[in-house]
Every structure is written in C-alpha cells, then in structure tokens.
C-alpha cells in the first residue's frame, strides 16, 4: 500500500530539516515552512521520506497509508474528512 | 412517528423563529409545548436519522454538511457514550442568528440537542456558547432548569473566550476538555474521537433547532419550504442597511433584494441597474469574472448617498459580490456555489457604493490575521503578510507589485493550516480582488481612493 507524508502544521516549527533530506518532495515557503507534494510517495523516494520523518526535531511529519487511488487517509471512513464539516 | 402530533407544523417561511415576537424574550417551556407539542419519545427518536437524511437538512455553521449523515457517523461509533456539542460560539462578527435563536427559542435548540442525544446514543450535552452571548447563555440555562426532571442526560454550559476560531469543531472540543479554545490537529475526526475521547457530534445551534422540528413534523413537511434545489428555511443576519444587525428567517431561494426588503430597505435601482447587469451577462450568471461593478470604481460626489454597491455573502468565510450581479440571486447554497459564492452562515453585509472595497477588505483581512490562533506558520505569517500589504494599499502607501505579492501569498497560505481559518480568509480575498478590481488597481497605482471615507458597515 502506498504512503504519503502528513504534516502537522501546529507542531511544525519550520526548521526546514525535512526539505534538506527530501528536496524532491519538500520545498520551503517564504517563511521557511515546508510545502509538501501531496499524494503517494514514489517508491524510489521512500527511504528519503522516512529519513525526513526521522530528522524532524518536533515530530511534525508522519508517514500515512493511502488507499488505492491516492486519496484520503486510512481509517477515514466518512465524507466528513474532506469537507472539514465535522 | 409524526402521525400522532396534534400540533400544527409551522407554515412556510417562519419556522424556527415562529412564536412570540422578539420583545417577549426567551420562550418559556409551557408556551413552547403549547405551540409545538413535545418531542417524540426517546425510543422513536432513534429512528429519526433516516428522516433527517431524507429532509436534506444542511448544517448552518457555514460548511453546509448534511446533518443526517453526521448523526449517522456518530451513531455508528457510539456505544451509548457519545457527546453532543451545541455549537453556539458564533464568533463571526457579522452574524447574530445563533445568539438570537438561543436567546428567544432556547427550548427548540435544547429539543434539537436532546433529539440528537437520543438518536446518536449520547449521555452528555455541552452547550458551547460564546462568552459574549450572555443573554443566550441565560436563556439556555433557564430552559435546562425548567426541564430538569425530564432531561435524562447530563447537560453543561461551556463558554469559550471571544474569538473567531473558538467555534471551529476541534477548538470547541479542545476548549471543553482543556479550556484551550484553539484548534487541534487530531488523527481522527470528532465523530470518532472528540470530547473526552468519545464520539462527538458538533452541531450548530440553528441546525439543531431545524432538526427538532423535523423530528416532530417529518421530512416531507421540511421540504415544503424552499424555492430551488435546497429545501427548507434558514436564518440570515443582515447588516449595513442602516440600523442594527437584523436576523430574519427566509425560505431558501429568497433573493438578496427580497431580504433587503424584509429589513425595510429597498435596494436602489433594482430594475434599471439589474437589467444592465443582466444585459452584459446574458448567461444569467450572478458574477462575471472581470470588469464588474461599474459603480464601485467610479467617483461618487461627496455626500451623495448611492445606496449599497456590494454585499458580503456568508460572512468572513464567504465572499464579496457586486450588488448589481446578485440583486436577484437566490439565497440557496447549491445555486450560490455554482457561481463561486457562499451562503455560509447566512450573513448578508451590505456596503455602500461610497465604501472603499480595498479598505473594507483590508479591515477584514487584518481582523482575520489577528484572529489566527497563531499555531501554524503559513496562517500566522501568511495572513499577517497579506493583511500588511492590504493595509499599505488601503492607506495609499503601496509598494510596487503589492497586488502580485498578495496573490502569491494567497496561494502559499491556502490549505496549509490545521483548520480552515486561513482558507476562509483567502476565499474572501479572492472574491474581493475581482469585485473591487478597479479600486484595487487605483490603489496599486497610488492614485488615491476614489470612494468616500466610509468604513465598511
Ligand atoms: C475558523 C472557524 C470558525 C468556526 N466557527 C463556528 C461557529 O462559531 N459556530 C459554528 O456553528 N460553526 C463554526 N465553525 C464550523 C464548525 O467547525 C463546524 O463545522 C460546525 O459547528 C458544524 O455544525 P453544522 O454542521 O451544523 O454547521 C467554524 C469553522 C472554522 C474553520
Ligand atoms: S523538519 Fe519538522 S519542524 Fe522542520 S520544517 Fe520540516 S516538518 Fe517542520
Ligand atoms: S490554521 Fe490558523 S487558526 Fe487554524 S489552527 Fe492553525 S494557526 Fe490556528
């Protein structure tokens, strides 16, 4: 099953270590906060992605399984996930 | 379940606000019962979810999520231990409908919460009412007192501090659990794990009042109101037409001009200017992309009262529209969405043609930046950067390329907060740019402000 990077924007302090080890998928915005390419991580970048998760000093990054098709988090059974209406 | 009810269902447009006039204060329980009868018994309320789903009732906190579907999601996860949160935070500065409803029809809101508790399997109700809405708190507390012996669940009142984001669902749960009304970034949604780790239904106060009527009178009755695809009635708050904020109940599909009429204000030039707008826009679209609002960029003579020129629909999570384009637009979430407009929480805030759209937008974005819960970098720094640039534009001290920078930052902020606060703000900004296009261009070119120095209403 494919995986994607999930960033907790509340935890993230913008140190940018993740962008250093995974520049293919992470760039930094004007204020130093990571912009992450969404969607399943290409197989050849998985090791780097795991490394990015490890180097984050505040544990703001996680790997998360994605269903086939690349949308949504595992265990998210309801449409509320995408609406923000919950 | 509705067959044995002897009481008359409220007819058409006045439903949740039917009953004694506003001056009469909070409706007492005896009067509420005499008017509407009792809620169906708890064992019947367990079957109300399909009725709610069939009614098509949409949430009134702004996101228009189907209420029945949300109750089902909580019911599926509840082991009889769920929590119902009545969301009466109403932090939106231009909205007053939730507090008006809680203050005048506390028993109807309470009925909705009790029906929800029976339907989803909850043993606790939290009345989450903004600390500034004192009359609403008092009315609800009194209503609970009047029905103490009848209510079989634990009910408590939690009052979040005055803030825009306190009403966001995860902020509400955070506040109830830990006294901290800032949003969180949970792994699972509130319907799975919310207050005290239990499945939680966070529902807007108005949504619950409608649900209380549907539980009594059924989905077919609910659907008799409404003129277009979205059925039922909705509360709206009208500001900017002189006088105080006005709360009215309308049938979905009522037009913008009709709502103005309801609060006693005729929108000037309805036929002539409306016709011209439609002529230039043969598809009947309510908002063309560019070159809009012929009146807004023009120089009004000082002191001339030209009536409203634009309207903010849906509050600070909604968007601006040129009045010429939406005068006859139906207030129906489904129709508005097709035109990139929002019904949101039902705010219609009119701004005079003498209002500077740049200044009005700068003030709102300044407010939204200040109301960031200051947790997520892009929300904190992005909204602040945009608000500062807008302030420079409004004050006539724009640097070169200010508008381009604003657009660039808008793209960086969207979708990157833990909650939708920045997305709402950016959505509003994106509507302001085309609606006040001429005014923005003039400010960017430092050609001064063409409008009268009037604040947005
Ligand atoms: C920044 C922010 C502020 C919000 N404030 C409120 C509020 O004051 N009242 C409210 O009912 N919903 C508010 N919401 C929406 C809630 O998160 C939630 O969707 C809503 O209470 C669900 O009820 P409904 O489905 O009946 O609309 C807010 C959302 C956001 C992102
Ligand atoms: S390493 Fe962690 S804290 Fe630093 S920018 Fe990346 S996610 Fe944010
Ligand atoms: S997006 Fe903004 S308002 Fe929402 S949690 Fe983050 S900092 Fe707070």
Coordinates of C-alpha atoms and ligand atoms in Angstrom, one line a residue:
Chain A
X1 CA 0.0 0.0 0.0
X2 CA 1.3 3.4 -0.9
X3 CA 2.2 6.0 1.7
X4 CA 2.1 9.8 1.8
X5 CA 3.6 12.4 4.1
X6 CA 1.3 14.0 6.6
X7 CA 2.4 17.3 8.2
X8 CA 1.0 18.5 11.5
X9 CA 1.2 22.3 10.8
X10 CA 0.7 23.1 14.5
X11 CA 3.8 21.1 15.6
X12 CA 5.9 22.2 12.7
X13 CA 8.3 25.0 13.7
X14 CA 9.8 25.5 10.3
X15 CA 13.3 24.4 10.9
X16 CA 13.4 23.0 7.4
X17 CA 15.4 19.9 8.1
X18 CA 12.9 17.8 6.1
X19 CA 13.4 19.9 3.0
X20 CA 17.1 19.2 3.2
X21 CA 16.8 15.5 3.2
X22 CA 13.9 15.3 0.8
X23 CA 14.1 18.3 -1.6
X24 CA 12.3 16.3 -4.3
X25 CA 9.0 16.4 -2.3
X26 CA 9.5 19.3 0.2
X27 CA 10.2 22.9 -0.6
X28 CA 10.1 25.8 1.9
X29 CA 7.7 28.8 1.6
X30 CA 8.6 32.4 2.1
X31 CA 8.6 32.0 5.8
X32 CA 10.6 28.7 6.0
X33 CA 7.6 26.3 6.4
X34 CA 7.5 23.2 4.3
X35 CA 5.3 22.8 1.3
X36 CA 4.9 19.1 0.7
X37 CA 4.0 17.5 -2.6
X38 CA 0.8 15.6 -1.9
X39 CA 0.0 12.1 -3.0
X40 CA 1.6 8.7 -2.8
X41 CA 5.4 8.9 -2.4
X42 CA 7.2 7.4 -5.4
X43 CA 8.9 4.2 -4.4
X44 CA 12.4 5.4 -5.1
X45 CA 12.0 8.3 -2.6
X46 CA 10.5 6.3 0.3
X47 CA 13.8 5.9 2.1
X48 CA 14.4 9.7 1.9
X49 CA 10.9 10.3 3.1
X50 CA 11.5 8.0 6.1
X51 CA 14.6 10.0 6.8
X52 CA 12.7 13.2 6.7
X53 CA 10.3 11.9 9.3
X54 CA 13.3 10.9 11.5
X55 CA 15.1 14.3 11.3
X56 CA 12.1 16.4 12.2
X57 CA 13.0 17.6 15.7
X58 CA 9.4 18.2 16.7
X59 CA 7.8 15.0 15.2
X60 CA 5.6 17.1 12.9
X61 CA 5.9 14.7 10.0
X62 CA 4.4 11.2 9.6
X63 CA 4.0 8.6 7.0
X64 CA 0.5 7.7 6.4
X65 CA -1.1 4.9 4.3
X66 CA -3.2 6.0 1.4
X67 CA -5.9 3.9 -0.2
X68 CA -5.5 2.9 -3.8
X69 CA -6.2 6.0 -5.9
X70 CA -4.1 8.1 -3.6
X71 CA -6.9 9.9 -1.8
X72 CA -7.6 10.1 1.8
X73 CA -6.2 8.6 5.0
X74 CA -6.7 5.0 6.1
X75 CA -9.4 4.7 8.6
X76 CA -11.2 7.8 7.3
X77 CA -14.5 6.2 6.7
X78 CA -16.7 9.2 6.3
X79 CA -17.1 12.1 3.8
X80 CA -16.6 14.5 6.7
X81 CA -12.9 14.2 6.3
X82 CA -12.8 16.1 3.1
X83 CA -15.4 18.8 4.0
X84 CA -13.9 20.0 7.3
X85 CA -17.5 20.0 8.4
X86 CA -17.2 17.6 11.3
Chain B
X1 CA -43.6 8.9 14.1
X2 CA -45.3 12.2 13.3
X3 CA -48.8 10.9 12.9
X4 CA -50.0 11.4 16.5
X5 CA -48.9 15.0 16.7
X6 CA -51.9 17.2 17.1
X7 CA -50.0 20.5 16.9
X8 CA -49.8 22.4 13.7
X9 CA -46.4 22.5 11.9
X10 CA -45.2 26.0 11.3
X11 CA -46.1 27.0 7.8
X12 CA -43.5 28.1 5.2
X13 CA -41.0 30.8 6.0
X14 CA -41.3 31.2 9.7
X15 CA -40.3 28.0 11.4
X16 CA -37.5 28.2 13.9
X17 CA -38.4 31.8 14.7
X18 CA -42.2 31.2 14.7
X19 CA -43.9 32.0 18.0
X20 CA -43.8 35.0 20.3
X21 CA -42.3 38.3 19.0
X22 CA -38.7 39.1 19.8
X23 CA -39.7 41.6 22.5
X24 CA -41.2 38.8 24.5
X25 CA -37.8 37.4 25.5
X26 CA -37.0 33.7 25.9
X27 CA -39.9 31.5 25.2
X28 CA -41.0 29.5 28.3
X29 CA -41.3 25.8 28.3
X30 CA -45.1 25.8 28.7
X31 CA -45.5 28.1 25.8
X32 CA -43.1 26.1 23.7
X33 CA -45.1 22.9 24.5
X34 CA -48.4 24.6 23.8
X35 CA -47.2 25.8 20.4
X36 CA -45.3 22.7 19.2
X37 CA -46.1 19.8 21.4
X38 CA -43.5 17.5 23.0
X39 CA -40.7 15.9 21.1
X40 CA -41.4 12.3 20.1
X41 CA -40.3 9.8 22.9
X42 CA -36.7 8.8 23.0
X43 CA -37.3 5.3 21.6
X44 CA -38.8 6.9 18.5
X45 CA -36.0 9.4 18.2
X46 CA -33.6 6.5 17.5
X47 CA -35.2 6.3 14.1
X48 CA -35.0 9.9 13.3
X49 CA -31.7 9.7 11.4
X50 CA -33.2 8.5 8.1
X51 CA -35.9 11.2 8.4
X52 CA -33.2 13.8 8.8
X53 CA -31.3 12.4 5.8
X54 CA -34.4 12.5 3.7
X55 CA -35.1 16.1 4.8
X56 CA -31.8 17.2 3.2
X57 CA -31.1 19.5 6.2
X58 CA -27.7 21.1 5.8
X59 CA -25.5 22.3 8.7
X60 CA -25.8 26.1 9.4
X61 CA -22.3 26.6 10.9
X62 CA -21.0 27.5 7.5
X63 CA -19.9 24.3 5.8
X64 CA -23.4 23.1 4.8
X65 CA -22.6 19.5 5.6
X66 CA -25.7 17.2 5.6
X67 CA -26.9 16.9 9.2
X68 CA -28.4 13.4 8.9
X69 CA -25.1 12.0 7.6
X70 CA -23.2 13.4 10.5
X71 CA -25.6 12.0 13.1
X72 CA -25.3 8.6 11.4
X73 CA -21.5 8.8 11.5
X74 CA -21.6 9.5 15.3
X75 CA -24.3 6.9 15.9
X76 CA -22.3 4.2 14.2
X77 CA -19.4 4.8 16.5
X78 CA -21.3 5.4 19.7
X79 CA -21.6 2.8 22.4
X80 CA -24.2 4.9 24.2
X81 CA -21.4 7.2 25.4
X82 CA -21.3 9.9 22.7
X83 CA -21.3 13.6 23.4
X84 CA -23.5 16.3 21.7
X85 CA -22.0 19.7 21.4
X86 CA -24.4 22.6 20.7
X87 CA -22.2 25.0 18.8
X88 CA -23.3 28.4 19.7
X89 CA -19.9 30.0 19.7
X90 CA -20.9 32.4 16.9
X91 CA -17.6 34.2 16.6
X92 CA -18.4 35.6 13.2
X93 CA -18.6 39.4 13.8
X94 CA -21.4 40.0 11.3
X95 CA -23.6 37.1 12.4
X96 CA -26.2 37.3 15.2
X97 CA -28.5 34.5 14.2
X98 CA -27.3 31.8 16.6
X99 CA -27.4 34.0 19.7
X100 CA -30.9 35.4 18.6
X101 CA -32.2 31.8 18.3
X102 CA -30.7 30.6 21.6
X103 CA -32.0 33.6 23.4
X104 CA -35.5 33.5 22.0
X105 CA -36.1 29.8 21.3
X106 CA -33.9 28.1 23.9
X107 CA -36.3 25.1 24.2
X108 CA -36.2 24.5 20.5
X109 CA -32.4 24.4 20.5
X110 CA -32.5 22.2 23.5
X111 CA -35.0 19.9 21.8
X112 CA -32.6 19.5 18.9
X113 CA -29.8 18.6 21.3
X114 CA -32.0 16.1 23.1
X115 CA -33.2 14.6 19.9
X116 CA -29.6 14.3 18.8
X117 CA -28.6 12.7 22.1
X118 CA -31.3 10.0 21.7
X119 CA -30.6 9.4 18.0
X120 CA -26.8 9.1 18.2
X121 CA -26.6 7.5 21.7
X122 CA -25.2 10.3 23.8
X123 CA -25.4 10.8 27.6
X124 CA -23.9 14.2 27.7
X125 CA -24.8 17.6 26.0
X126 CA -22.4 20.5 26.1
X127 CA -23.9 23.9 25.4
X128 CA -21.0 25.7 23.9
X129 CA -22.0 29.4 23.9
X130 CA -19.7 32.3 23.2
X131 CA -18.8 34.1 26.4
X132 CA -20.1 37.4 24.9
X133 CA -23.6 35.9 24.2
X134 CA -24.7 36.4 27.8
X135 CA -28.5 36.6 27.1
X136 CA -28.3 33.3 25.1
X137 CA -26.4 31.6 28.0
X138 CA -29.0 32.8 30.5
X139 CA -31.9 31.7 28.3
X140 CA -30.5 28.2 27.8
X141 CA -29.6 27.8 31.5
X142 CA -33.1 28.7 32.4
X143 CA -34.5 26.4 29.8
X144 CA -32.5 23.5 31.2
X145 CA -33.7 24.4 34.7
X146 CA -37.3 24.4 33.6
X147 CA -36.9 20.8 32.3
X148 CA -34.5 19.4 34.9
X149 CA -36.7 16.4 35.8
X150 CA -37.4 15.5 32.2
X151 CA -33.9 15.6 30.8
X152 CA -32.2 12.2 31.2
X153 CA -28.7 13.3 30.1
X154 CA -26.0 15.4 31.7
X155 CA -26.1 19.0 30.4
X156 CA -23.4 21.6 31.0
X157 CA -22.6 25.0 29.7
X158 CA -19.1 25.9 28.4
X159 CA -18.3 29.4 27.4
X160 CA -15.3 29.9 25.1
X161 CA -13.5 33.2 25.0
X162 CA -14.4 35.8 22.4
X163 CA -12.6 34.6 19.3
X164 CA -13.2 33.8 15.7
X165 CA -11.7 30.3 15.7
X166 CA -13.3 29.1 19.1
X167 CA -16.3 27.8 17.1
X168 CA -14.2 25.5 14.9
X169 CA -15.1 21.9 15.8
X170 CA -11.7 20.8 17.2
X171 CA -11.3 24.1 19.0
X172 CA -14.6 23.5 20.7
X173 CA -13.5 20.0 21.8
X174 CA -10.2 21.3 23.0
X175 CA -11.9 24.1 25.0
X176 CA -14.4 21.7 26.5
X177 CA -11.7 19.2 27.5
X178 CA -8.8 21.5 28.4
X179 CA -10.1 25.1 28.5
X180 CA -8.0 25.9 25.4
X181 CA -10.2 27.2 22.5
X182 CA -7.5 26.7 19.8
X183 CA -7.9 24.1 17.0
X184 CA -6.1 20.8 17.2
X185 CA -4.7 18.5 14.5
X186 CA -6.2 15.2 15.5
X187 CA -5.6 11.9 13.7
X188 CA -9.3 11.2 13.6
X189 CA -12.3 13.4 13.3
X190 CA -14.6 14.4 16.2
X191 CA -17.3 11.9 15.2
X192 CA -14.7 9.2 16.0
X193 CA -12.9 10.7 19.0
X194 CA -13.9 14.1 20.4
X195 CA -14.9 15.3 23.9
X196 CA -13.2 13.1 26.5
X197 CA -12.1 10.8 23.7
X198 CA -15.7 9.8 22.9
X199 CA -17.6 10.0 19.6
X200 CA -18.8 13.6 19.4
X201 CA -21.4 15.4 17.4
X202 CA -20.5 19.1 17.0
X203 CA -23.6 20.7 15.5
X204 CA -24.5 24.4 15.0
X205 CA -27.3 25.7 17.2
X206 CA -29.6 26.6 14.3
X207 CA -29.0 23.2 12.7
X208 CA -30.3 21.5 15.9
X209 CA -33.4 23.8 16.0
X210 CA -34.4 22.7 12.5
X211 CA -33.7 19.1 13.5
X212 CA -36.1 19.5 16.4
X213 CA -38.9 20.5 14.0
X214 CA -38.1 17.7 11.6
X215 CA -38.2 15.2 14.5
X216 CA -41.8 16.4 15.1
X217 CA -43.2 17.1 11.7
X218 CA -41.1 14.9 9.3
X219 CA -39.0 15.3 6.2
X220 CA -41.9 15.9 3.8
X221 CA -43.0 18.8 5.9
X222 CA -39.5 20.2 6.0
X223 CA -39.2 20.0 2.2
X224 CA -42.3 22.0 1.6
X225 CA -40.3 25.2 2.1
X226 CA -37.7 26.4 -0.4
X227 CA -37.9 27.6 -3.9
X228 CA -35.0 25.9 -5.5
X229 CA -32.8 22.8 -5.1
X230 CA -32.0 23.4 -1.4
X231 CA -35.1 22.8 0.7
X232 CA -36.2 24.4 3.9
X233 CA -35.7 27.7 5.6
X234 CA -32.6 29.4 7.0
X235 CA -31.7 32.3 9.4
X236 CA -29.9 35.2 7.9
X237 CA -28.2 38.2 9.6
X238 CA -28.4 41.5 7.6
X239 CA -26.1 44.4 8.3
X240 CA -25.1 47.6 6.6
X241 CA -28.6 48.8 5.6
X242 CA -28.9 51.2 8.5
X243 CA -30.0 50.3 11.9
X244 CA -28.7 47.3 13.9
X245 CA -28.0 43.8 12.8
X246 CA -31.2 42.2 11.8
X247 CA -31.9 38.5 12.0
X248 CA -34.6 37.0 9.7
X249 CA -35.8 33.6 8.7
X250 CA -36.1 33.1 5.0
X251 CA -37.1 30.3 2.6
X252 CA -34.0 29.1 0.7
X253 CA -34.1 30.7 -2.7
X254 CA -35.3 34.1 -1.4
X255 CA -33.4 36.8 -3.3
X256 CA -30.9 39.3 -2.0
X257 CA -33.2 42.2 -2.8
X258 CA -36.1 40.5 -1.1
X259 CA -34.0 40.1 2.1
X260 CA -33.2 43.8 2.0
X261 CA -36.9 44.4 1.7
X262 CA -37.5 42.2 4.7
X263 CA -35.5 44.6 6.9
X264 CA -37.2 47.6 5.4
X265 CA -34.6 48.7 2.9
X266 CA -35.3 48.8 -0.8
X267 CA -32.2 48.4 -2.9
X268 CA -32.0 51.4 -5.2
X269 CA -32.2 50.9 -8.9
X270 CA -33.3 47.4 -8.8
X271 CA -34.8 47.3 -12.3
X272 CA -32.5 49.7 -14.2
X273 CA -29.2 48.5 -12.9
X274 CA -30.2 45.0 -12.5
X275 CA -31.3 44.9 -16.2
X276 CA -28.0 46.5 -17.3
X277 CA -26.1 43.9 -15.4
X278 CA -28.0 41.1 -16.9
X279 CA -27.7 42.5 -20.4
X280 CA -23.9 42.5 -20.1
X281 CA -24.1 38.9 -18.8
X282 CA -26.5 37.0 -20.9
X283 CA -25.9 33.7 -19.2
X284 CA -27.7 35.0 -16.2
X285 CA -24.5 34.4 -14.1
X286 CA -24.6 36.3 -10.9
X287 CA -21.0 37.3 -11.1
X288 CA -18.9 37.8 -14.1
X289 CA -15.1 37.3 -13.7
X290 CA -13.8 40.7 -14.5
X291 CA -14.9 44.3 -15.2
X292 CA -17.6 44.1 -12.7
X293 CA -19.3 46.6 -10.5
X294 CA -19.4 49.5 -12.8
X295 CA -20.5 51.7 -10.0
X296 CA -17.8 50.8 -7.5
X297 CA -14.8 52.2 -9.1
X298 CA -16.4 55.4 -10.2
X299 CA -16.0 58.6 -8.3
X300 CA -19.1 59.4 -6.3
X301 CA -19.7 63.0 -5.5
X302 CA -19.0 63.7 -1.8
X303 CA -22.0 63.3 0.4
X304 CA -24.0 61.5 -2.3
X305 CA -25.9 58.5 -1.0
X306 CA -25.9 56.0 -3.7
X307 CA -27.1 53.0 -1.6
X308 CA -25.3 49.7 -1.4
X309 CA -22.8 48.8 -4.1
X310 CA -21.6 45.4 -2.9
X311 CA -22.6 42.7 -0.5
X312 CA -20.6 40.3 1.6
X313 CA -22.3 37.0 1.4
X314 CA -21.6 34.3 4.0
X315 CA -19.5 36.4 6.4
X316 CA -15.7 36.3 6.7
X317 CA -15.7 32.8 5.3
X318 CA -17.8 33.9 2.3
X319 CA -17.2 36.5 -0.3
X320 CA -17.9 39.8 -1.9
X321 CA -20.3 40.2 -4.8
X322 CA -21.2 43.3 -6.7
X323 CA -24.8 44.1 -5.9
X324 CA -25.7 44.6 -9.5
X325 CA -24.8 40.9 -10.0
X326 CA -26.6 39.4 -7.1
X327 CA -29.6 41.6 -6.6
X328 CA -31.9 38.9 -7.9
X329 CA -29.8 36.0 -6.9
X330 CA -31.5 33.2 -4.9
X331 CA -30.0 32.6 -1.5
X332 CA -29.6 28.9 -2.0
X333 CA -26.3 27.3 -1.1
X334 CA -26.4 25.0 -4.1
X335 CA -27.1 27.8 -6.6
X336 CA -24.6 30.2 -5.0
X337 CA -21.9 27.5 -5.0
X338 CA -22.2 27.2 -8.8
X339 CA -21.3 30.8 -9.0
X340 CA -18.4 30.6 -6.6
X341 CA -20.4 32.4 -3.9
X342 CA -21.3 31.1 -0.5
X343 CA -24.3 31.1 1.7
X344 CA -22.0 30.2 4.6
X345 CA -23.6 31.2 8.0
X346 CA -26.2 33.4 6.3
X347 CA -24.6 36.8 6.6
X348 CA -25.6 39.5 4.1
X349 CA -23.5 42.5 4.9
X350 CA -24.2 45.4 2.5
X351 CA -21.5 48.0 1.8
X352 CA -22.5 51.4 0.3
X353 CA -21.3 52.4 -3.1
X354 CA -19.3 55.0 -1.2
X355 CA -17.4 52.3 0.6
X356 CA -13.8 51.6 -0.5
X357 CA -13.7 47.9 -1.2
X358 CA -9.9 47.9 -0.7
X359 CA -10.3 49.4 2.8
X360 CA -13.2 47.2 3.7
X361 CA -11.2 44.1 2.6
X362 CA -8.0 45.3 4.4
X363 CA -10.0 45.6 7.6
X364 CA -11.5 42.2 7.4
X365 CA -8.1 40.6 6.5
X366 CA -6.5 42.5 9.3
X367 CA -9.1 41.0 11.6
X368 CA -8.6 37.5 10.3
X369 CA -4.8 37.7 10.6
X370 CA -5.2 38.9 14.2
X371 CA -7.7 36.1 14.9
X372 CA -5.3 33.4 13.8
X373 CA -4.8 31.0 16.7
X374 CA -1.1 31.6 16.0
X375 CA -0.2 27.9 15.8
X376 CA 0.6 27.2 12.1
X377 CA 3.3 29.1 10.3
X378 CA 1.6 29.7 7.0
X379 CA -1.6 31.0 8.8
X380 CA 0.4 33.2 11.2
X381 CA 2.9 34.7 8.8
X382 CA 0.9 34.5 5.5
X383 CA -2.2 36.2 6.8
X384 CA -0.1 38.8 8.5
X385 CA 1.9 39.5 5.3
X386 CA -1.3 39.8 3.3
X387 CA -3.0 42.0 5.8
X388 CA 0.0 44.3 5.9
X389 CA 0.1 44.6 2.2
X390 CA -3.6 45.3 2.1
X391 CA -3.1 48.0 4.7
X392 CA -0.5 49.7 2.7
X393 CA -2.7 49.6 -0.4
X394 CA -5.6 51.0 1.6
X395 CA -3.5 53.7 3.1
X396 CA -2.1 54.8 -0.3
X397 CA 1.4 53.7 0.5
X398 CA 1.5 50.6 -1.7
X399 CA 4.9 49.4 -2.9
X400 CA 5.4 48.2 -6.5
X401 CA 3.9 44.8 -7.2
X402 CA 1.9 44.7 -4.0
X403 CA -1.1 43.0 -5.6
X404 CA 1.1 40.4 -7.2
X405 CA 2.7 39.7 -3.8
X406 CA -0.8 39.3 -2.3
X407 CA -1.8 36.8 -4.9
X408 CA 1.4 34.9 -4.4
X409 CA 1.0 34.7 -0.7
X410 CA -2.7 33.8 -1.0
X411 CA -1.5 30.7 -3.0
X412 CA 1.0 29.9 -0.2
X413 CA -1.5 30.1 2.6
X414 CA -4.4 28.1 1.2
X415 CA -4.9 24.7 2.6
X416 CA -1.8 24.8 4.9
X417 CA -3.3 25.4 8.3
X418 CA -4.5 22.8 10.8
X419 CA -8.0 24.3 10.4
X420 CA -9.8 26.1 7.7
X421 CA -9.4 29.6 9.2
X422 CA -6.8 30.7 6.6
X423 CA -8.8 29.1 3.8
X424 CA -11.9 31.1 4.7
X425 CA -9.9 34.3 4.8
X426 CA -8.2 33.6 1.4
X427 CA -11.5 32.7 -0.1
X428 CA -12.9 36.1 0.8
X429 CA -9.8 37.8 -0.5
X430 CA -10.1 36.0 -3.8
X431 CA -13.7 37.4 -4.2
X432 CA -12.6 40.9 -3.3
X433 CA -10.0 41.2 -6.0
X434 CA -12.3 41.0 -9.0
X435 CA -15.3 42.7 -7.4
X436 CA -13.3 45.7 -6.4
X437 CA -10.9 45.3 -9.3
X438 CA -10.9 49.0 -10.4
X439 CA -10.4 50.2 -6.8
X440 CA -7.5 47.8 -6.2
X441 CA -5.8 48.9 -9.5
X442 CA -6.2 52.5 -8.5
X443 CA -4.7 51.9 -5.0
X444 CA -1.9 49.8 -6.5
X445 CA -1.1 52.8 -8.8
X446 CA -1.2 55.1 -5.8
X447 CA -3.9 57.2 -7.5
X448 CA -5.7 57.7 -4.2
X449 CA -9.0 56.4 -3.1
X450 CA -12.0 57.1 -5.2
X451 CA -14.5 56.3 -2.6
X452 CA -15.8 58.3 0.3
X453 CA -14.0 57.7 3.6
X454 CA -16.7 55.4 4.9
X455 CA -16.0 52.3 6.9
X456 CA -17.5 49.0 5.8
X457 CA -20.7 48.5 7.6
Ligands
LIG1 C1 -12.4 29.2 11.9 C2 -13.7 28.5 12.1 C3 -14.6 29.0 12.9 C4 -15.9 28.4 13.1 N1 -16.8 29.0 13.9 C5 -18.0 28.4 14.0 C6 -19.0 29.0 14.9 O1 -18.8 30.0 15.5 N2 -20.2 28.3 15.0 C7 -20.5 27.2 14.3 O2 -21.6 26.6 14.4 N3 -19.6 26.6 13.5 C8 -18.4 27.2 13.3 N4 -17.4 26.6 12.5 C9 -17.8 25.3 11.8 C10 -17.5 24.2 12.8 O3 -16.2 23.7 12.6 C11 -18.5 23.0 12.5 O4 -18.3 22.7 11.1 C12 -19.9 23.3 12.7 O5 -20.1 23.7 14.1 C13 -20.7 22.0 12.5 O6 -22.1 22.3 12.6 P1 -23.1 22.3 11.4 O7 -22.8 21.1 10.6 O8 -24.4 22.2 12.0 O9 -22.8 23.5 10.6 C14 -16.2 27.2 12.3 C15 -15.2 26.7 11.5 C16 -14.0 27.3 11.3 C17 -13.0 26.7 10.4
LIG2 S1 11.7 19.3 9.9 FE1 9.8 19.3 11.0 S2 9.6 21.3 12.1 FE2 11.2 21.4 10.5 S3 10.1 22.2 8.7 FE3 10.2 20.0 8.5 S4 8.3 19.4 9.4 FE4 8.6 21.5 10.1
LIG3 S1 -4.7 27.4 10.7 FE1 -4.5 29.3 11.8 S2 -6.4 29.4 13.1 FE2 -6.2 27.3 12.3 S3 -5.1 26.2 13.9 FE3 -3.6 26.9 12.5 S4 -2.9 28.9 13.3 FE4 -4.8 28.4 14.3

